[in-house]
Coordinates of C-alpha atoms and ligand atoms in Angstrom, one line a residue:
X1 CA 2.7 88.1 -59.7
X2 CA 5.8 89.7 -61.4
X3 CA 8.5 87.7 -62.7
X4 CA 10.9 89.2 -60.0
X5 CA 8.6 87.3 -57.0
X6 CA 8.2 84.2 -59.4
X7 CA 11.7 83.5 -59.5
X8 CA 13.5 80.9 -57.8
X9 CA 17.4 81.5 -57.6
X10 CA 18.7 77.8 -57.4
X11 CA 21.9 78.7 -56.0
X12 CA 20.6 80.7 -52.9
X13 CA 18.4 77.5 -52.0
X14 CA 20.4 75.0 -49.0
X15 CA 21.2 71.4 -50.0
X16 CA 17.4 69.8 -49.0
X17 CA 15.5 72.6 -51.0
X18 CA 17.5 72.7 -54.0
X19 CA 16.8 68.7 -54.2
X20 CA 13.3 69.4 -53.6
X21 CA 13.1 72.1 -56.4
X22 CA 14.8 69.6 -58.8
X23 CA 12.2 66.7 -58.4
X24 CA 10.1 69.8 -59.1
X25 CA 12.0 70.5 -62.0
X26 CA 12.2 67.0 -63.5
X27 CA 8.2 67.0 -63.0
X28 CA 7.8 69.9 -65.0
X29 CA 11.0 68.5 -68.0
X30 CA 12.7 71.9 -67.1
X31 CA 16.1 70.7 -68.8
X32 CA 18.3 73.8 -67.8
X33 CA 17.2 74.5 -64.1
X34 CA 18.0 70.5 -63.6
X35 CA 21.1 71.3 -65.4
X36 CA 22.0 74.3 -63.3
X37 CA 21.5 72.5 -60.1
X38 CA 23.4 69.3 -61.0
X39 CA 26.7 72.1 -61.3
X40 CA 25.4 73.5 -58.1
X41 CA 25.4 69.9 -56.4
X42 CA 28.5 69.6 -57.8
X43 CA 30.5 72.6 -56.8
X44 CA 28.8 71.6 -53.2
X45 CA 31.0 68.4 -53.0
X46 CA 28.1 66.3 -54.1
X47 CA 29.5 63.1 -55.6
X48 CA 27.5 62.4 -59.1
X49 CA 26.1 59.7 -57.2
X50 CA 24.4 60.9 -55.1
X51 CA 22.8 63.6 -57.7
X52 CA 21.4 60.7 -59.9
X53 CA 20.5 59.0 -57.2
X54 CA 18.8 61.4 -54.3
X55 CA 18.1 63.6 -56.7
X56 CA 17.3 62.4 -60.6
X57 CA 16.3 58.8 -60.0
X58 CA 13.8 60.5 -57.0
X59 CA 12.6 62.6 -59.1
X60 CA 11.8 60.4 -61.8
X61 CA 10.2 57.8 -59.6
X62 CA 7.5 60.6 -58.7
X63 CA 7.4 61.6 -62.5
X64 CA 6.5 57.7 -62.5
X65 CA 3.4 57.6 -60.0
X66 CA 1.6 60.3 -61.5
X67 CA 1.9 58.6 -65.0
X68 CA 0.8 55.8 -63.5
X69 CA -2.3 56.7 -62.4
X70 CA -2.6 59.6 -64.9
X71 CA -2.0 62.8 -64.1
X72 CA 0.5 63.4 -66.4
X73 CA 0.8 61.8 -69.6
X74 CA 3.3 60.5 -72.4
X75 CA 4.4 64.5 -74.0
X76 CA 4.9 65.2 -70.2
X77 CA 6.9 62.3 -69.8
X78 CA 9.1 62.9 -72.7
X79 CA 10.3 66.6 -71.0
X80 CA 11.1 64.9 -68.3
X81 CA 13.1 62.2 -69.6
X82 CA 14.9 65.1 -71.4
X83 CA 15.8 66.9 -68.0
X84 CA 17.1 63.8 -66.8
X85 CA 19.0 63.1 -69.3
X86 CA 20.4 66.6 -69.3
X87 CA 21.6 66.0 -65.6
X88 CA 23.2 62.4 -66.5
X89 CA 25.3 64.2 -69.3
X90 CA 26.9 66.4 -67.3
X91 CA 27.9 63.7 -64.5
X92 CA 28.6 60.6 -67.1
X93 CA 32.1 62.5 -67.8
X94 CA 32.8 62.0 -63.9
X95 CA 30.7 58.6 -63.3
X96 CA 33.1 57.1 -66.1
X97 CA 36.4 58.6 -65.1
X98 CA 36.9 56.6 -62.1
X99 CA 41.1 55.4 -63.3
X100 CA 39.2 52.0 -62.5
X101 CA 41.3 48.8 -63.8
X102 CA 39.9 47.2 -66.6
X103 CA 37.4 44.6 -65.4
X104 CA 35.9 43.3 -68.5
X105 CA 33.6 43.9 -71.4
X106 CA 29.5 44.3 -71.7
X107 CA 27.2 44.1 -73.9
X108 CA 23.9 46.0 -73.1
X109 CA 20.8 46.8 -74.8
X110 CA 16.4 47.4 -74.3
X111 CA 14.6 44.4 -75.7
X112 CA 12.8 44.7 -78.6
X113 CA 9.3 46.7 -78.6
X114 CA 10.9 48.8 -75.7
X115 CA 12.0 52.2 -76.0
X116 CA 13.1 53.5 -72.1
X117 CA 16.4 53.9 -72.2
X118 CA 16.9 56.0 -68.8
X119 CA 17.7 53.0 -67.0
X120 CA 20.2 51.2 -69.4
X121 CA 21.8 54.3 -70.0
X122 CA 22.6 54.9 -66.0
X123 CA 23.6 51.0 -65.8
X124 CA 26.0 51.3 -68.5
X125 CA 27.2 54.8 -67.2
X126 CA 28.2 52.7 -63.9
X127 CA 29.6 50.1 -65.5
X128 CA 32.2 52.2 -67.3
X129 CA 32.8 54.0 -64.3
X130 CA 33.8 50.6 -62.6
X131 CA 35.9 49.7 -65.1
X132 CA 33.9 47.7 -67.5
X133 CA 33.7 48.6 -71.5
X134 CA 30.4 48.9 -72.7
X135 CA 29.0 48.1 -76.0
X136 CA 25.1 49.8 -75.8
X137 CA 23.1 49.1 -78.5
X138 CA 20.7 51.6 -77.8
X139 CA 16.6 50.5 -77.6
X140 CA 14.3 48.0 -79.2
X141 CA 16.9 45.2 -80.2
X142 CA 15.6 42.1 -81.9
X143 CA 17.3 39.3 -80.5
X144 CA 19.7 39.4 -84.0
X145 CA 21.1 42.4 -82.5
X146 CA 21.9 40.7 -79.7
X147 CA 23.7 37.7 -80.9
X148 CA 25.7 39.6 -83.7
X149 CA 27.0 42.0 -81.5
X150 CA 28.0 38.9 -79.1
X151 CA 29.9 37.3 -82.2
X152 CA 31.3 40.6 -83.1
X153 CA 32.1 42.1 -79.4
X154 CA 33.4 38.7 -77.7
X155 CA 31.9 40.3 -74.3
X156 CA 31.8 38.9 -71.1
X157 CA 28.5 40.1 -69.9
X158 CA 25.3 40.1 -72.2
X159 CA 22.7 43.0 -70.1
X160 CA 19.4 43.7 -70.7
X161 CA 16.7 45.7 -70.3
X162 CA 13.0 45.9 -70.1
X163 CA 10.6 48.6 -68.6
X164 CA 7.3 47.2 -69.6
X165 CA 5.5 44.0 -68.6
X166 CA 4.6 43.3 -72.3
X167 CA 8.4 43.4 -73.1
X168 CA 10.2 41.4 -70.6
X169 CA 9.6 38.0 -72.0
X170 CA 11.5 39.0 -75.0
X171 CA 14.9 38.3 -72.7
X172 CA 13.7 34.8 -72.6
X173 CA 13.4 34.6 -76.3
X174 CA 17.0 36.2 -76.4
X175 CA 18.2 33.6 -73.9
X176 CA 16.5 30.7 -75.3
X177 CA 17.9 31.5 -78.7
X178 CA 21.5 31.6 -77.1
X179 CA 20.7 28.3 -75.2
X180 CA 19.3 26.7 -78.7
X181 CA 22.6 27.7 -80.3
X182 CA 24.9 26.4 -78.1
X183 CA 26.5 30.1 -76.5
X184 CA 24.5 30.9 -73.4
X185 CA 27.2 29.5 -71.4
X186 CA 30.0 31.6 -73.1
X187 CA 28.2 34.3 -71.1
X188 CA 27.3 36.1 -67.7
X189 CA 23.7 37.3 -68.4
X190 CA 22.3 40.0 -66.1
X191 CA 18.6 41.5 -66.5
X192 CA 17.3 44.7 -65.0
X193 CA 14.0 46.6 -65.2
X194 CA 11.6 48.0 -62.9
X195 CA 9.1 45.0 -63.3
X196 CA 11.4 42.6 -63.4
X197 CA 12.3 40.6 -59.9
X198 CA 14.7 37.7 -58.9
X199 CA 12.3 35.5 -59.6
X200 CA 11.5 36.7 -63.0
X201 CA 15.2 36.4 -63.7
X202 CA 15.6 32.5 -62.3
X203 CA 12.6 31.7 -64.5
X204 CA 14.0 32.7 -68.0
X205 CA 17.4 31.6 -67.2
X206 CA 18.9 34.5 -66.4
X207 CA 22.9 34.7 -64.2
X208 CA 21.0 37.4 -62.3
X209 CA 18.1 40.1 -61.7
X210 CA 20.1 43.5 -60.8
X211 CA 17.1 45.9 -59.1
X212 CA 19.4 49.4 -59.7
X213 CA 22.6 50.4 -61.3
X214 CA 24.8 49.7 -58.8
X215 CA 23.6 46.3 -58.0
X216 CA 24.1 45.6 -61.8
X217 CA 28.2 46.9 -61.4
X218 CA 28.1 44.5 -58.3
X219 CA 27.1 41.4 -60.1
X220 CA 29.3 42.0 -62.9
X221 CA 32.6 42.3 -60.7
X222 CA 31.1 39.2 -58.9
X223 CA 30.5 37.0 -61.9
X224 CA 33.7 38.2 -64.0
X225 CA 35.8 37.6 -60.8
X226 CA 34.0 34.0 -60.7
X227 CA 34.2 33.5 -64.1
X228 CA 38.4 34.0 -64.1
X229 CA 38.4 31.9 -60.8
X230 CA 36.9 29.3 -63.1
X231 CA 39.2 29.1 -65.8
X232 CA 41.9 29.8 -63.9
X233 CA 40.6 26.3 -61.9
X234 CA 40.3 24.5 -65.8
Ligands
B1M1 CO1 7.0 54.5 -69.8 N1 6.1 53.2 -68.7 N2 5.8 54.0 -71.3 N3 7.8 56.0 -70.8 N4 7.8 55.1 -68.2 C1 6.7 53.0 -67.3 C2 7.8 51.9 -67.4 C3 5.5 52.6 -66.4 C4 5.8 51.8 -65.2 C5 4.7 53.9 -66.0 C6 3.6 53.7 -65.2 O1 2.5 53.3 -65.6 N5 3.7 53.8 -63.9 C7 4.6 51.9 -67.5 C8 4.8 50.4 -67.6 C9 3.6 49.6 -67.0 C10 3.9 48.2 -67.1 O2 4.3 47.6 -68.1 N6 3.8 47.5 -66.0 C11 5.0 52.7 -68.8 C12 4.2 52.7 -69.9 C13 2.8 52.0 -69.8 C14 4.6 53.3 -71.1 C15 3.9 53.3 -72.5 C16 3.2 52.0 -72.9 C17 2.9 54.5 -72.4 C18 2.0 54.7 -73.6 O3 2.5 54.9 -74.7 N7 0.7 54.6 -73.3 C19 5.0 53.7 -73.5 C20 5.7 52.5 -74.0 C21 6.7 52.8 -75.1 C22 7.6 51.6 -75.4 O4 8.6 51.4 -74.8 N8 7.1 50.9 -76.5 C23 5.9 54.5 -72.5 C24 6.7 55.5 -72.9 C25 7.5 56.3 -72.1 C26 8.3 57.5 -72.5 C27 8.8 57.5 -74.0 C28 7.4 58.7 -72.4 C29 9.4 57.6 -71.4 C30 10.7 57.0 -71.8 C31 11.8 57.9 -72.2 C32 13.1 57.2 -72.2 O5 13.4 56.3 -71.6 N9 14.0 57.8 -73.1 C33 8.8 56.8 -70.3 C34 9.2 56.9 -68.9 C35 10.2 57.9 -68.6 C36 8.7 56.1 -67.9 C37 8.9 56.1 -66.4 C38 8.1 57.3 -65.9 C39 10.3 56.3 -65.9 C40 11.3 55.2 -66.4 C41 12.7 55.7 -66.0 O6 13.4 56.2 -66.8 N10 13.0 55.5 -64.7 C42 8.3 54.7 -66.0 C43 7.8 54.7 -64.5 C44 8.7 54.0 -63.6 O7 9.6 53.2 -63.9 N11 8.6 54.3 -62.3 C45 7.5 54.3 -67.1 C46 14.3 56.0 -64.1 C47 15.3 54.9 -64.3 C48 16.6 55.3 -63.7 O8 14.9 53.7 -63.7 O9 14.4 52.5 -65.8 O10 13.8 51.4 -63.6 P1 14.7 52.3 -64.4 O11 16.2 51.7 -64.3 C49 16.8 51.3 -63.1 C50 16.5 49.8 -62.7 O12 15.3 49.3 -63.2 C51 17.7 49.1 -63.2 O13 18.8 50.0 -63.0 C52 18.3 51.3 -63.4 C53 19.1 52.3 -62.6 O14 19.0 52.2 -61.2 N12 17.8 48.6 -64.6 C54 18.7 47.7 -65.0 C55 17.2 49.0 -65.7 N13 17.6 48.3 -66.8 C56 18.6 47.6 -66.4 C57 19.4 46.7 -67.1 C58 20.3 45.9 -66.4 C59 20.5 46.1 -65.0 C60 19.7 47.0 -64.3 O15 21.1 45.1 -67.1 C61 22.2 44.5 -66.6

């Protein structure tokens, strides 16, 4: 076939096939087309949203099956993660731009021995878009990293974030260490991953388990708000 019947024009596709052709996209870590159709979505009305979440976090959950039972494999993976994060660039400008008041500060980082950062990096996206500041310190963080940036940041939140089944017990060992030094009530600790749950979160001591992004901006406003109601009470 010639190029001319090979191509797709992205803006001639309606609303349904254009999301269809991203998860496409994603699959196959095409960084620009996903690019170009996150501006489409947007001159459409989408809200940024609803692009991450109908159309990038989709997309990346299919990305996740086939790794999963593998069909595609860790170089794959990477392109992928690249197109992604090429679509979150362009909305993080308009996630975070919300005028929000100020609602108070968070800390956030991927325990150590884990390098997603897909997931912490929408979570923190949202948080700034609520209002919150964020302080990310990226991937892999010994706990050190955790509790200097709590002395040095004076946060109200302390998030975390774990992807893999051999890495979430680190949080415990994070949250133990704050427990052993006296400070893990100074802070609201929240815990998110995809193979985490609510129970996982109880167990190591956690404030809360937040299952997506906007659950995590959810739990912050409710445990800040709590928190003030607290000291307002004392
Ligand atoms: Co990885 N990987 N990976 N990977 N990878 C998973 C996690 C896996 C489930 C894939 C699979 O087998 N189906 C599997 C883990 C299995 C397990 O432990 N049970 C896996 C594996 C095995 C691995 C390697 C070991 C593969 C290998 O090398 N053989 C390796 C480990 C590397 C390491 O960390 N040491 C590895 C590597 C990679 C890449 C580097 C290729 C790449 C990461 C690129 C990057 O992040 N920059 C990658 C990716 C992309 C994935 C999948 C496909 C997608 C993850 C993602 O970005 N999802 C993933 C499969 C999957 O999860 N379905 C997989 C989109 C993102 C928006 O969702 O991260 O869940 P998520 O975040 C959500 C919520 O979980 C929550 O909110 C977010 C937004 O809604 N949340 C929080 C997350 N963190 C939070 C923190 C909070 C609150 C909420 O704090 C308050």
């Amino acid at each position: 076939m010639s190029d001319t019947e090979d191509e797709i024009i992205l803006s001639e596709l309606d609303d349904d096939e254009l999301v269809q052709q991203m998860m496409d996209d994603l699959y196959d870590g095409l960084k620009e087309e996903i690019e170009e159709a996150v501006n489409i979505l947007l001159e459409r009305g989408w809200t940024p949203y609803d692009i991450l979440t109908k159309a990038l976090v989709a997309g990346m959950t299919i990305v996740g099956h086939d790794f999963r039972d593998g069909i595609l494999f860790v170089p794959e993976v990477l392109l992928a993660a690249n197109a992604m994060k090429g679509g979150m660039f362009i909305l993080k400008p308009l996630l975070v731009e919300t005028g929000a008041p100020r609602m108070g500060k968070m800390v956030i980082g991927t325990v150590k021995g884990d390098i997603h950062d897909i997931g912490k990096n929408l979570v923190a996206m949202m948080m700034e878009g609520a209002g919150f500041e964020v302080v990310d310190l990226g991937i892999n963080n010994p706990v050190e990293n955790y509790l200097e940036a709590l002395e040095r940041e004076q946060p109200d939140i302390l998030g975390m974030s774990a992807l893999l089944t051999t890495t979430m017990p680190y949080m415990k060992v994070v949250i133990d260490t704050m427990v052993a030094q006296g400070i893990r009530d100074e802070y609201i600790v929240l815990v998110g991953g995809a193979p985490l749950n609510e129970e996982f979160g109880r167990a190591i001591g956690a404030d809360a388990y937040c299952r997506d992004a906007a659950v995590a901006v959810e739990m912050a406003k409710d445990y800040v708000a709590r928190k003030h109601n607290q000291m307002a009470a004392g």
